[in-house]
GROMACS .gro file of C-alpha atoms in nm:
model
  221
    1UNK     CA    1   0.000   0.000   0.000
    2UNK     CA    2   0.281   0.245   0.108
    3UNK     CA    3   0.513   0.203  -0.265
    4UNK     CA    4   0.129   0.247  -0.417
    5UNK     CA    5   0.203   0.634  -0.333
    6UNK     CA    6   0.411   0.646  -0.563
    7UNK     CA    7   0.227   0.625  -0.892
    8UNK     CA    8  -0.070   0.821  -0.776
    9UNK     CA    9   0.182   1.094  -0.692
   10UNK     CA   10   0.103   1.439  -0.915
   11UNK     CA   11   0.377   1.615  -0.755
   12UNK     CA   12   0.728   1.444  -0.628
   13UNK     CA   13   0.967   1.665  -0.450
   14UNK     CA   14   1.325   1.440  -0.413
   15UNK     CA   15   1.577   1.483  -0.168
   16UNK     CA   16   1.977   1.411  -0.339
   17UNK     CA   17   2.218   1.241  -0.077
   18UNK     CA   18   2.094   0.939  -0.008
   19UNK     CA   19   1.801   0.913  -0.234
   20UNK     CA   20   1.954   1.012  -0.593
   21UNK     CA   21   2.331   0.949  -0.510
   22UNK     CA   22   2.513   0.784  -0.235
   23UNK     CA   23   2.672   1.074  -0.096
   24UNK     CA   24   2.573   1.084   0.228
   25UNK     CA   25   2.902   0.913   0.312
   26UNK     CA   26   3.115   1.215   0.155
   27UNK     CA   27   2.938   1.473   0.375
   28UNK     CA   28   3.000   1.302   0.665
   29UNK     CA   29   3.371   1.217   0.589
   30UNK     CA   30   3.365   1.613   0.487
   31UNK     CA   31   3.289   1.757   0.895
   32UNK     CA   32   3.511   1.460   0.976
   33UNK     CA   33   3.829   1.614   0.863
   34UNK     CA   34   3.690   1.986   0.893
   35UNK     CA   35   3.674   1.943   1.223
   36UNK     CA   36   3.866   1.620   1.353
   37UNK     CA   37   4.221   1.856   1.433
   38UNK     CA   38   3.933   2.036   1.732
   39UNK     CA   39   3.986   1.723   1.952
   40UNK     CA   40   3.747   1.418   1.969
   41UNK     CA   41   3.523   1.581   2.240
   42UNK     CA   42   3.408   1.809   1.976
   43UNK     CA   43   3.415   1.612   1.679
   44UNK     CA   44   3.188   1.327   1.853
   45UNK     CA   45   2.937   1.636   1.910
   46UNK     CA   46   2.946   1.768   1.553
   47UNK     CA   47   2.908   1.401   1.416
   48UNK     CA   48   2.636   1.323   1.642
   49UNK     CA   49   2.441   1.646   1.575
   50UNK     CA   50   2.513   1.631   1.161
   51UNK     CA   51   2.438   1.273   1.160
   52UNK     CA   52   2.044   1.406   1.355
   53UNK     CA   53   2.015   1.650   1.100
   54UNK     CA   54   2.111   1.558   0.790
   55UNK     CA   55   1.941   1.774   0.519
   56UNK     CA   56   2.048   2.141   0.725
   57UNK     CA   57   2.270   2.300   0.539
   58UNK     CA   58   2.650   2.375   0.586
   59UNK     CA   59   2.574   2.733   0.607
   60UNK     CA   60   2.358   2.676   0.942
   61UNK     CA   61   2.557   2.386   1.072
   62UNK     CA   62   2.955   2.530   1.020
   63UNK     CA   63   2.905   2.856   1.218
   64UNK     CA   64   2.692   2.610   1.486
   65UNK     CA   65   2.961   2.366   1.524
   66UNK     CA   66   3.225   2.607   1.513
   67UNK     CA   67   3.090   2.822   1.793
   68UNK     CA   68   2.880   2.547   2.040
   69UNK     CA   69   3.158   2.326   2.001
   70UNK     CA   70   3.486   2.430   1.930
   71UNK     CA   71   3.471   2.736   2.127
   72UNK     CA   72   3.513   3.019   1.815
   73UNK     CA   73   3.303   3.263   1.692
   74UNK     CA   74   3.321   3.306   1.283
   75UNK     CA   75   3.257   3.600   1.137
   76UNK     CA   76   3.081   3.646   0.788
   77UNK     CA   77   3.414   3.622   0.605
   78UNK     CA   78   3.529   3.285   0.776
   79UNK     CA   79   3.156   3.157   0.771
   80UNK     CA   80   3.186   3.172   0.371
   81UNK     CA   81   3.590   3.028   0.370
   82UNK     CA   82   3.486   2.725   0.571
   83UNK     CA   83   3.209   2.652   0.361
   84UNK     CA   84   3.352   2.696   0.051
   85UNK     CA   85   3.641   2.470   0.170
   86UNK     CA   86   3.362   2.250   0.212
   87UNK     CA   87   3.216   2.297  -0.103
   88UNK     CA   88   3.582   2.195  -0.237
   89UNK     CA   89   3.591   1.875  -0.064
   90UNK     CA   90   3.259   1.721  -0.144
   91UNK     CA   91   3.136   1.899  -0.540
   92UNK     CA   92   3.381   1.595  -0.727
   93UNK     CA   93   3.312   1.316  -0.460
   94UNK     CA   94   2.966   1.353  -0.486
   95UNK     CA   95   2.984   1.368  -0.842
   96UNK     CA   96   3.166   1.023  -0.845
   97UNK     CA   97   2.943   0.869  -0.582
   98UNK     CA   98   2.755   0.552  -0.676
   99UNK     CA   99   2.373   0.580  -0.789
  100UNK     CA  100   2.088   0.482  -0.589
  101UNK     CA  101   2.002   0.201  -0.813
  102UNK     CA  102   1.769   0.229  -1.038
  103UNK     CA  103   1.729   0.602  -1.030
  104UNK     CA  104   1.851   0.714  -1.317
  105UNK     CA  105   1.555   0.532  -1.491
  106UNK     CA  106   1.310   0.619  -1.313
  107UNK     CA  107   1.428   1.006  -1.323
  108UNK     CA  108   1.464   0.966  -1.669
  109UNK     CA  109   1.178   0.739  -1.823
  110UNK     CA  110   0.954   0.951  -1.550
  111UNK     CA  111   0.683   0.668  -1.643
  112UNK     CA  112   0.370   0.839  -1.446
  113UNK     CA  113   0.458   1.191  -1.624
  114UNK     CA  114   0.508   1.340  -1.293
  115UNK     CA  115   0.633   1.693  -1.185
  116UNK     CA  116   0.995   1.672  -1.031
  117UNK     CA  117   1.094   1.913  -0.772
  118UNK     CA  118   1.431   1.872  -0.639
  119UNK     CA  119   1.485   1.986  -0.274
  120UNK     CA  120   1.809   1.974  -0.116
  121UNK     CA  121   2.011   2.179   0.152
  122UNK     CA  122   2.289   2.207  -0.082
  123UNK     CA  123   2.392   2.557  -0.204
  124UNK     CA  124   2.157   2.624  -0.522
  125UNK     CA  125   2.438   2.708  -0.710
  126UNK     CA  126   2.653   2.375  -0.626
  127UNK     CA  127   2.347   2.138  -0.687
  128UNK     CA  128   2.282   2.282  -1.024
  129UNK     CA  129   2.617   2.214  -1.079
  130UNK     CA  130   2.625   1.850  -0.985
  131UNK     CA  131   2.284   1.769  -1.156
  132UNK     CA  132   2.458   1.938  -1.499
  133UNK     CA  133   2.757   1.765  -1.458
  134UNK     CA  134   2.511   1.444  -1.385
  135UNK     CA  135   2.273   1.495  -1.673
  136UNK     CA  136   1.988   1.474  -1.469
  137UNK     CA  137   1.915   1.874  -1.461
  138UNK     CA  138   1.614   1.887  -1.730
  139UNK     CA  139   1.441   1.603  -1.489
  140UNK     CA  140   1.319   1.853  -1.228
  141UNK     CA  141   1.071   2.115  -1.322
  142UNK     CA  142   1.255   2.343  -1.027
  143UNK     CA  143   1.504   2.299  -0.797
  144UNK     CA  144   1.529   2.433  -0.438
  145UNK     CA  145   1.874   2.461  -0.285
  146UNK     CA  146   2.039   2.652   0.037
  147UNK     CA  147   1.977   2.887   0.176
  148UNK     CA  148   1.546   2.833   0.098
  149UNK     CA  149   1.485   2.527   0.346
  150UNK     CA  150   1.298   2.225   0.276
  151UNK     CA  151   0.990   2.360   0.478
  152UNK     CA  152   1.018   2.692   0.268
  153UNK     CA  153   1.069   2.487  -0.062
  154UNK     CA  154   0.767   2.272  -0.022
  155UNK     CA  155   0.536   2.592   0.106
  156UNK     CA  156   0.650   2.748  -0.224
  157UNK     CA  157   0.530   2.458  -0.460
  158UNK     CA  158   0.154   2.432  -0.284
  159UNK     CA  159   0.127   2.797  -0.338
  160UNK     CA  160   0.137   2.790  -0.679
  161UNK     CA  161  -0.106   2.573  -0.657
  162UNK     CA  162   0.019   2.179  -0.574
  163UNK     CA  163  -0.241   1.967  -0.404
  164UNK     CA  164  -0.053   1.836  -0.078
  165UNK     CA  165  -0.304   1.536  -0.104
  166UNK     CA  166  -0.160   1.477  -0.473
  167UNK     CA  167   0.192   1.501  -0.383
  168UNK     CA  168   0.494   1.279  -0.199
  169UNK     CA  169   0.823   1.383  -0.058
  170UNK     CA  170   1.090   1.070  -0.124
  171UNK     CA  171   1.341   1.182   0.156
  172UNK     CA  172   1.621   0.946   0.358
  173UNK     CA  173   1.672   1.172   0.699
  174UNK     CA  174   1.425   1.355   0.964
  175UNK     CA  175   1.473   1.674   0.835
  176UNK     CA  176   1.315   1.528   0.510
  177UNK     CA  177   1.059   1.388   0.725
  178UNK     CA  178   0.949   1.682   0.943
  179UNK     CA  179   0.964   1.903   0.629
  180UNK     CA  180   0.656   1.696   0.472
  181UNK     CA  181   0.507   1.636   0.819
  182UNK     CA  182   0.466   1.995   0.892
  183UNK     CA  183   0.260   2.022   0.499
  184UNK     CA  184   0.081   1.714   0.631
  185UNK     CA  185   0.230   1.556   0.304
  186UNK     CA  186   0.256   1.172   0.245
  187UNK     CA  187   0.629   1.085   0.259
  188UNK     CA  188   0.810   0.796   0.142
  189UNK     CA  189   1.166   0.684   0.325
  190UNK     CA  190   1.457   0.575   0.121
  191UNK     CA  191   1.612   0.372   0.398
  192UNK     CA  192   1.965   0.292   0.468
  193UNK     CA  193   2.202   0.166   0.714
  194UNK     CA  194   2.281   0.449   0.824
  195UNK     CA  195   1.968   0.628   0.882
  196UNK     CA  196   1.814   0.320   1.085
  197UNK     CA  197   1.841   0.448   1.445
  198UNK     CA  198   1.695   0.744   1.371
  199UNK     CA  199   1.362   0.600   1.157
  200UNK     CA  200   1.304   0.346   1.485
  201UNK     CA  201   0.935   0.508   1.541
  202UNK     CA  202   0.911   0.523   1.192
  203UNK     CA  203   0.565   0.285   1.080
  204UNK     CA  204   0.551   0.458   0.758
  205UNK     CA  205   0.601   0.339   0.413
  206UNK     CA  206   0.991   0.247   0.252
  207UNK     CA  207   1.182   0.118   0.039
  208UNK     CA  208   1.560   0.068  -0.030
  209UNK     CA  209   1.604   0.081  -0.440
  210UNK     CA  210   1.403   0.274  -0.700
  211UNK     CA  211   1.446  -0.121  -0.908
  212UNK     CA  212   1.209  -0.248  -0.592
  213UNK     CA  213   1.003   0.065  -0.602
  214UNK     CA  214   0.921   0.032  -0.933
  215UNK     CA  215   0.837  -0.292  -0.996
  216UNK     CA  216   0.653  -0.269  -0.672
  217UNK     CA  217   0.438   0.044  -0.763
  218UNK     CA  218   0.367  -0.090  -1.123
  219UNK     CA  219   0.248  -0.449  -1.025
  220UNK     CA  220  -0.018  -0.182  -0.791
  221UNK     CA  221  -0.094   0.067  -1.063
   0.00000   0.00000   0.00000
């Protein structure tokens, strides 16, 4: 009942790490070594926090992380040279990082003619350049990056006019998840290793490939 969502679905808004690419990994291995020469004490904190709220973007979590738990207080300047070191460690990896199989046809073939809306916490600029690079940019009818959030993004879309009833959010974290739960939207989890522990209350529908969700949805429609 839960993959049947899918194909009834009008409007799909898609998360990127985790549900289009595997890149969650590279963001995480990107904090790691931004912040791993602060001492373990606060590296365990930024780790735990980033891996509770992955989705926020850098631009929220560097200055965060820099001043709750390393102690220093960026200014505007150094808030926009840490993330654009960032930016330089993760654009190519993430680029390079495996596919969430069987997304590329199903973004591509788009076999229930559905609207695409791409929302990420990535910069705007950095997505569009990863989807280019990608060939998956003319998928998504719009794309929402940093600094609009996912709540903002999603608001957007039903004002011009989206049915929330009509519409699913395909996310992998709980920032993906409370962004659709505060629309009252259906939302479908892309789940992982890695997000386990924090989906444990989770009774809603899932999957783990789009090869699985397809066949799945079609053998419904």
């Amino acid at each position: 009942m839960g993959l049947n969502l899918l194909n009834h679905a009008e409007v799909v808004f898609w998360d990127f790490d985790g549900v289009i690419k595997e890149s969650t990994y590279v963001k995480n291995q990107a904090y790691a070594k931004m912040f791993s020469k602060f001492g373990k004490k606060a590296l365990d904190k930024v780790m735990d926090h980033h891996g509770q709220n992955i989705g926020i973007s850098r631009d929220v979590k560097i200055p965060l992380y820099f001043n709750q738990f390393v102690g220093i207080n960026l200014s505007p300047q150094e808030i926009d040279e840490r993330c654009a070191e960032y930016s330089k460690m993760v654009v190519q990896k993430v680029i390079e990082a495996p596919w969430v199989e069987g997304v590329q046809f199903y973004l591509k073939s788009n076999p229930y003619n559905q609207r695409f809306v791409l929302v990420t916490g990535t910069p705007k600029g950095e997505i569009i350049e990863i989807l280019t690079h990608l060939e998956i940019i003319e998928c998504f009818q719009i794309i929402y990056g940093s600094p609009t959030t996912k709540e903002n993004a999603i608001h957007e879309e039903l004002k011009s006019g989206a049915n929330v009833k009509n519409c699913l959010f395909i996310g992998d974290s709980t920032t993906d998840y409370k962004a659709a739960k505060a629309h009252y939207m259906p939302f479908l989890l892309r789940e992982t290793e890695e997000n386990k522990l924090f989906f444990l209350n989770y009774s809603g529908p899932r999957f783990n490939d789009f090869w699985e969700l397809y066949e799945s949805s079609k053998s419904n429609y």
